[in-house]
PDB file of C-alpha atoms in Angstrom:
ATOM      1  CA  UNK A   1       0.000   0.000   0.000  1.00 60.00           C
ATOM      2  CA  UNK A   2       2.910   2.343   0.779  1.00 66.00           C
ATOM      3  CA  UNK A   3       4.252   1.901  -2.772  1.00 88.00           C
ATOM      4  CA  UNK A   4       0.842   2.799  -4.208  1.00 83.00           C
ATOM      5  CA  UNK A   5       0.639   5.941  -2.092  1.00 85.00           C
ATOM      6  CA  UNK A   6       4.198   6.915  -3.067  1.00 88.00           C
ATOM      7  CA  UNK A   7       3.285   6.449  -6.732  1.00 89.00           C
ATOM      8  CA  UNK A   8       0.141   8.522  -6.189  1.00 93.00           C
ATOM      9  CA  UNK A   9       2.046  11.319  -4.465  1.00 92.00           C
ATOM     10  CA  UNK A  10       4.711  11.317  -7.176  1.00 93.00           C
ATOM     11  CA  UNK A  11       2.134  11.459  -9.960  1.00 94.00           C
ATOM     12  CA  UNK A  12       0.281  14.291  -8.249  1.00 95.00           C
ATOM     13  CA  UNK A  13       3.520  16.292  -7.816  1.00 96.00           C
ATOM     14  CA  UNK A  14       4.545  15.719 -11.452  1.00 95.00           C
ATOM     15  CA  UNK A  15       1.255  17.324 -12.470  1.00 96.00           C
ATOM     16  CA  UNK A  16       1.396  20.272 -10.086  1.00 96.00           C
ATOM     17  CA  UNK A  17      -0.825  18.901  -7.323  1.00 96.00           C
ATOM     18  CA  UNK A  18      -0.069  18.086  -3.729  1.00 95.00           C
ATOM     19  CA  UNK A  19      -1.085  15.073  -1.702  1.00 95.00           C
ATOM     20  CA  UNK A  20      -3.960  16.011   0.582  1.00 95.00           C
ATOM     21  CA  UNK A  21      -5.789  14.045   3.226  1.00 95.00           C
ATOM     22  CA  UNK A  22      -8.959  14.066   1.096  1.00 96.00           C
ATOM     23  CA  UNK A  23      -7.137  12.823  -2.021  1.00 96.00           C
ATOM     24  CA  UNK A  24      -5.559  10.060   0.040  1.00 95.00           C
ATOM     25  CA  UNK A  25      -8.963   9.038   1.449  1.00 95.00           C
ATOM     26  CA  UNK A  26     -10.577   8.869  -2.017  1.00 96.00           C
ATOM     27  CA  UNK A  27      -7.613   6.939  -3.430  1.00 96.00           C
ATOM     28  CA  UNK A  28      -7.631   4.420  -0.581  1.00 93.00           C
ATOM     29  CA  UNK A  29     -11.376   3.841  -1.023  1.00 94.00           C
ATOM     30  CA  UNK A  30     -10.704   2.837  -4.640  1.00 95.00           C
ATOM     31  CA  UNK A  31      -7.765   0.492  -3.947  1.00 92.00           C
ATOM     32  CA  UNK A  32      -8.831  -3.130  -4.298  1.00 86.00           C
ATOM     33  CA  UNK A  33     -12.446  -2.187  -5.053  1.00 87.00           C
ATOM     34  CA  UNK A  34     -14.707  -3.173  -7.875  1.00 86.00           C
ATOM     35  CA  UNK A  35     -15.611  -0.161 -10.038  1.00 89.00           C
ATOM     36  CA  UNK A  36     -17.827   2.283  -8.124  1.00 92.00           C
ATOM     37  CA  UNK A  37     -20.456   4.799  -9.157  1.00 92.00           C
ATOM     38  CA  UNK A  38     -19.920   8.325  -7.926  1.00 95.00           C
ATOM     39  CA  UNK A  39     -22.869   7.880  -5.561  1.00 95.00           C
ATOM     40  CA  UNK A  40     -21.315   4.726  -4.079  1.00 94.00           C
ATOM     41  CA  UNK A  41     -18.004   6.514  -3.591  1.00 96.00           C
ATOM     42  CA  UNK A  42     -19.691   9.549  -2.029  1.00 96.00           C
ATOM     43  CA  UNK A  43     -21.582   7.310   0.425  1.00 96.00           C
ATOM     44  CA  UNK A  44     -18.350   5.541   1.402  1.00 94.00           C
ATOM     45  CA  UNK A  45     -16.577   8.795   2.296  1.00 93.00           C
ATOM     46  CA  UNK A  46     -19.562  10.886   3.408  1.00 89.00           C
ATOM     47  CA  UNK A  47     -18.206  11.634   6.893  1.00 90.00           C
ATOM     48  CA  UNK A  48     -14.694  12.413   5.628  1.00 95.00           C
ATOM     49  CA  UNK A  49     -15.020  14.165   2.247  1.00 95.00           C
ATOM     50  CA  UNK A  50     -17.891  16.334   1.010  1.00 95.00           C
ATOM     51  CA  UNK A  51     -19.690  15.574  -2.254  1.00 95.00           C
ATOM     52  CA  UNK A  52     -18.268  18.501  -4.231  1.00 96.00           C
ATOM     53  CA  UNK A  53     -14.713  17.592  -3.223  1.00 96.00           C
ATOM     54  CA  UNK A  54     -15.253  13.988  -4.350  1.00 97.00           C
ATOM     55  CA  UNK A  55     -16.222  15.211  -7.835  1.00 97.00           C
ATOM     56  CA  UNK A  56     -13.253  17.610  -7.958  1.00 97.00           C
ATOM     57  CA  UNK A  57     -10.783  14.971  -6.800  1.00 97.00           C
ATOM     58  CA  UNK A  58     -12.055  12.373  -9.283  1.00 97.00           C
ATOM     59  CA  UNK A  59     -11.815  14.977 -12.050  1.00 97.00           C
ATOM     60  CA  UNK A  60      -8.150  15.599 -11.181  1.00 97.00           C
ATOM     61  CA  UNK A  61      -7.516  11.864 -10.866  1.00 97.00           C
ATOM     62  CA  UNK A  62      -8.999  11.256 -14.329  1.00 96.00           C
ATOM     63  CA  UNK A  63      -6.999  14.075 -15.914  1.00 96.00           C
ATOM     64  CA  UNK A  64      -3.660  12.729 -14.703  1.00 95.00           C
ATOM     65  CA  UNK A  65      -4.369   9.009 -15.186  1.00 91.00           C
ATOM     66  CA  UNK A  66      -5.085   7.808 -11.663  1.00 94.00           C
ATOM     67  CA  UNK A  67      -8.673   6.761 -12.344  1.00 95.00           C
ATOM     68  CA  UNK A  68     -10.679   5.895 -15.417  1.00 91.00           C
ATOM     69  CA  UNK A  69     -14.353   5.690 -16.269  1.00 91.00           C
ATOM     70  CA  UNK A  70     -16.202   2.583 -17.319  1.00 85.00           C
ATOM     71  CA  UNK A  71     -19.115   3.736 -19.422  1.00 81.00           C
ATOM     72  CA  UNK A  72     -22.284   1.767 -18.816  1.00 79.00           C
ATOM     73  CA  UNK A  73     -24.990   3.179 -21.021  1.00 73.00           C
ATOM     74  CA  UNK A  74     -25.520   6.790 -19.963  1.00 80.00           C
ATOM     75  CA  UNK A  75     -23.857   6.197 -16.607  1.00 84.00           C
ATOM     76  CA  UNK A  76     -20.341   5.335 -15.556  1.00 89.00           C
ATOM     77  CA  UNK A  77     -18.284   3.780 -12.796  1.00 90.00           C
ATOM     78  CA  UNK A  78     -14.849   4.780 -11.559  1.00 93.00           C
ATOM     79  CA  UNK A  79     -11.838   2.539 -11.019  1.00 90.00           C
ATOM     80  CA  UNK A  80      -8.085   2.901 -10.660  1.00 91.00           C
ATOM     81  CA  UNK A  81      -6.009   2.720 -13.830  1.00 88.00           C
ATOM     82  CA  UNK A  82      -3.386   0.075 -14.550  1.00 83.00           C
ATOM     83  CA  UNK A  83      -0.788   2.197 -12.738  1.00 85.00           C
ATOM     84  CA  UNK A  84      -2.476   1.210  -9.470  1.00 86.00           C
ATOM     85  CA  UNK A  85      -4.325  -2.034 -10.198  1.00 80.00           C
ATOM     86  CA  UNK A  86      -3.747  -5.199 -12.197  1.00 77.00           C
ATOM     87  CA  UNK A  87      -4.633  -4.758 -15.861  1.00 75.00           C
ATOM     88  CA  UNK A  88      -8.009  -6.292 -16.665  1.00 76.00           C
ATOM     89  CA  UNK A  89     -11.101  -5.948 -18.811  1.00 79.00           C
ATOM     90  CA  UNK A  90     -14.811  -6.071 -18.043  1.00 80.00           C
ATOM     91  CA  UNK A  91     -18.017  -7.913 -18.736  1.00 87.00           C
ATOM     92  CA  UNK A  92     -20.887  -5.479 -18.092  1.00 84.00           C
ATOM     93  CA  UNK A  93     -24.501  -6.561 -17.620  1.00 88.00           C
ATOM     94  CA  UNK A  94     -26.854  -4.319 -19.573  1.00 85.00           C
ATOM     95  CA  UNK A  95     -29.701  -5.072 -17.164  1.00 88.00           C
ATOM     96  CA  UNK A  96     -28.379  -4.967 -13.580  1.00 87.00           C
ATOM     97  CA  UNK A  97     -25.165  -3.015 -14.436  1.00 83.00           C
ATOM     98  CA  UNK A  98     -22.991  -5.627 -12.697  1.00 85.00           C
ATOM     99  CA  UNK A  99     -19.323  -5.323 -13.713  1.00 83.00           C
ATOM    100  CA  UNK A 100     -17.284  -8.532 -13.847  1.00 84.00           C
ATOM    101  CA  UNK A 101     -13.514  -8.065 -14.163  1.00 80.00           C
ATOM    102  CA  UNK A 102     -11.712 -10.476 -16.485  1.00 82.00           C
ATOM    103  CA  UNK A 103      -8.012 -11.038 -17.003  1.00 78.00           C
ATOM    104  CA  UNK A 104      -7.419 -13.114 -20.084  1.00 78.00           C
ATOM    105  CA  UNK A 105      -3.890 -13.578 -21.442  1.00 81.00           C
ATOM    106  CA  UNK A 106      -5.099 -14.771 -24.846  1.00 83.00           C
ATOM    107  CA  UNK A 107      -6.975 -11.473 -25.282  1.00 83.00           C
ATOM    108  CA  UNK A 108      -3.805  -9.529 -24.451  1.00 80.00           C
ATOM    109  CA  UNK A 109      -1.820 -11.555 -26.998  1.00 87.00           C
ATOM    110  CA  UNK A 110      -4.523 -10.969 -29.612  1.00 87.00           C
ATOM    111  CA  UNK A 111      -4.420  -7.195 -29.044  1.00 86.00           C
ATOM    112  CA  UNK A 112      -0.611  -7.206 -29.322  1.00 88.00           C
ATOM    113  CA  UNK A 113      -0.841  -9.244 -32.548  1.00 91.00           C
ATOM    114  CA  UNK A 114      -3.331  -6.825 -34.115  1.00 91.00           C
ATOM    115  CA  UNK A 115      -1.148  -3.854 -33.179  1.00 91.00           C
ATOM    116  CA  UNK A 116       1.962  -5.513 -34.621  1.00 92.00           C
ATOM    117  CA  UNK A 117       0.191  -6.504 -37.858  1.00 93.00           C
ATOM    118  CA  UNK A 118      -0.847  -2.885 -38.336  1.00 95.00           C
ATOM    119  CA  UNK A 119       2.558  -1.479 -37.332  1.00 95.00           C
ATOM    120  CA  UNK A 120       0.821   0.291 -34.480  1.00 94.00           C
ATOM    121  CA  UNK A 121       2.470   1.178 -31.184  1.00 91.00           C
ATOM    122  CA  UNK A 122      -0.290   0.422 -28.680  1.00 85.00           C
ATOM    123  CA  UNK A 123       0.121   2.280 -25.394  1.00 81.00           C
ATOM    124  CA  UNK A 124      -3.036   1.256 -23.560  1.00 77.00           C
ATOM    125  CA  UNK A 125      -6.390  -0.359 -24.182  1.00 77.00           C
ATOM    126  CA  UNK A 126      -9.654  -1.088 -22.479  1.00 78.00           C
ATOM    127  CA  UNK A 127     -12.081  -3.836 -23.484  1.00 79.00           C
ATOM    128  CA  UNK A 128     -15.669  -3.868 -22.261  1.00 81.00           C
ATOM    129  CA  UNK A 129     -18.044  -6.630 -23.328  1.00 85.00           C
ATOM    130  CA  UNK A 130     -21.690  -5.795 -22.769  1.00 85.00           C
ATOM    131  CA  UNK A 131     -24.386  -8.423 -22.419  1.00 89.00           C
ATOM    132  CA  UNK A 132     -26.371 -10.174 -19.684  1.00 91.00           C
ATOM    133  CA  UNK A 133     -25.095 -11.881 -16.540  1.00 91.00           C
ATOM    134  CA  UNK A 134     -26.360 -15.327 -15.522  1.00 91.00           C
ATOM    135  CA  UNK A 135     -28.932 -13.964 -13.083  1.00 90.00           C
ATOM    136  CA  UNK A 136     -30.433 -11.586 -15.644  1.00 91.00           C
ATOM    137  CA  UNK A 137     -30.471 -14.325 -18.315  1.00 89.00           C
ATOM    138  CA  UNK A 138     -32.393 -16.563 -15.885  1.00 83.00           C
ATOM    139  CA  UNK A 139     -34.902 -13.776 -15.179  1.00 79.00           C
ATOM    140  CA  UNK A 140     -35.539 -13.306 -18.913  1.00 74.00           C
ATOM    141  CA  UNK A 141     -36.238 -16.999 -19.494  1.00 66.00           C
ATOM    142  CA  UNK A 142     -38.646 -17.119 -16.534  1.00 57.00           C
ATOM    143  CA  UNK A 143     -40.803 -14.294 -17.910  1.00 48.00           C
TER     144      UNK A 143
END
């Protein structure tokens, strides 16, 4: 955890920001978590960080590559980028909005192969597969 906080502090400083108690609180709430909606994050820190500050901090975090958005229809969830969490992709249920992280080496190799074939220098990527989770599939067949 100390290494993550040192990386966070370094990244903030490189971009002209300082480490604050509120930024540290928001960051630590995201470490090891599934992607969160802004409302979920705000509820988690409600006694420590006010709502407006949460939005401002996440905005800064997104700008400098600490967090990223997972778009789910018109809404989104927030998670840490690969600098702070293991690289992975997502299966997203269109009905219940459940996000299932996946880490598939064959997908990574496929992406590298496509980039190489096209003489493209890939720097980052994000794959989101949208469909229906098991529970929502079962509900549809029971209707």
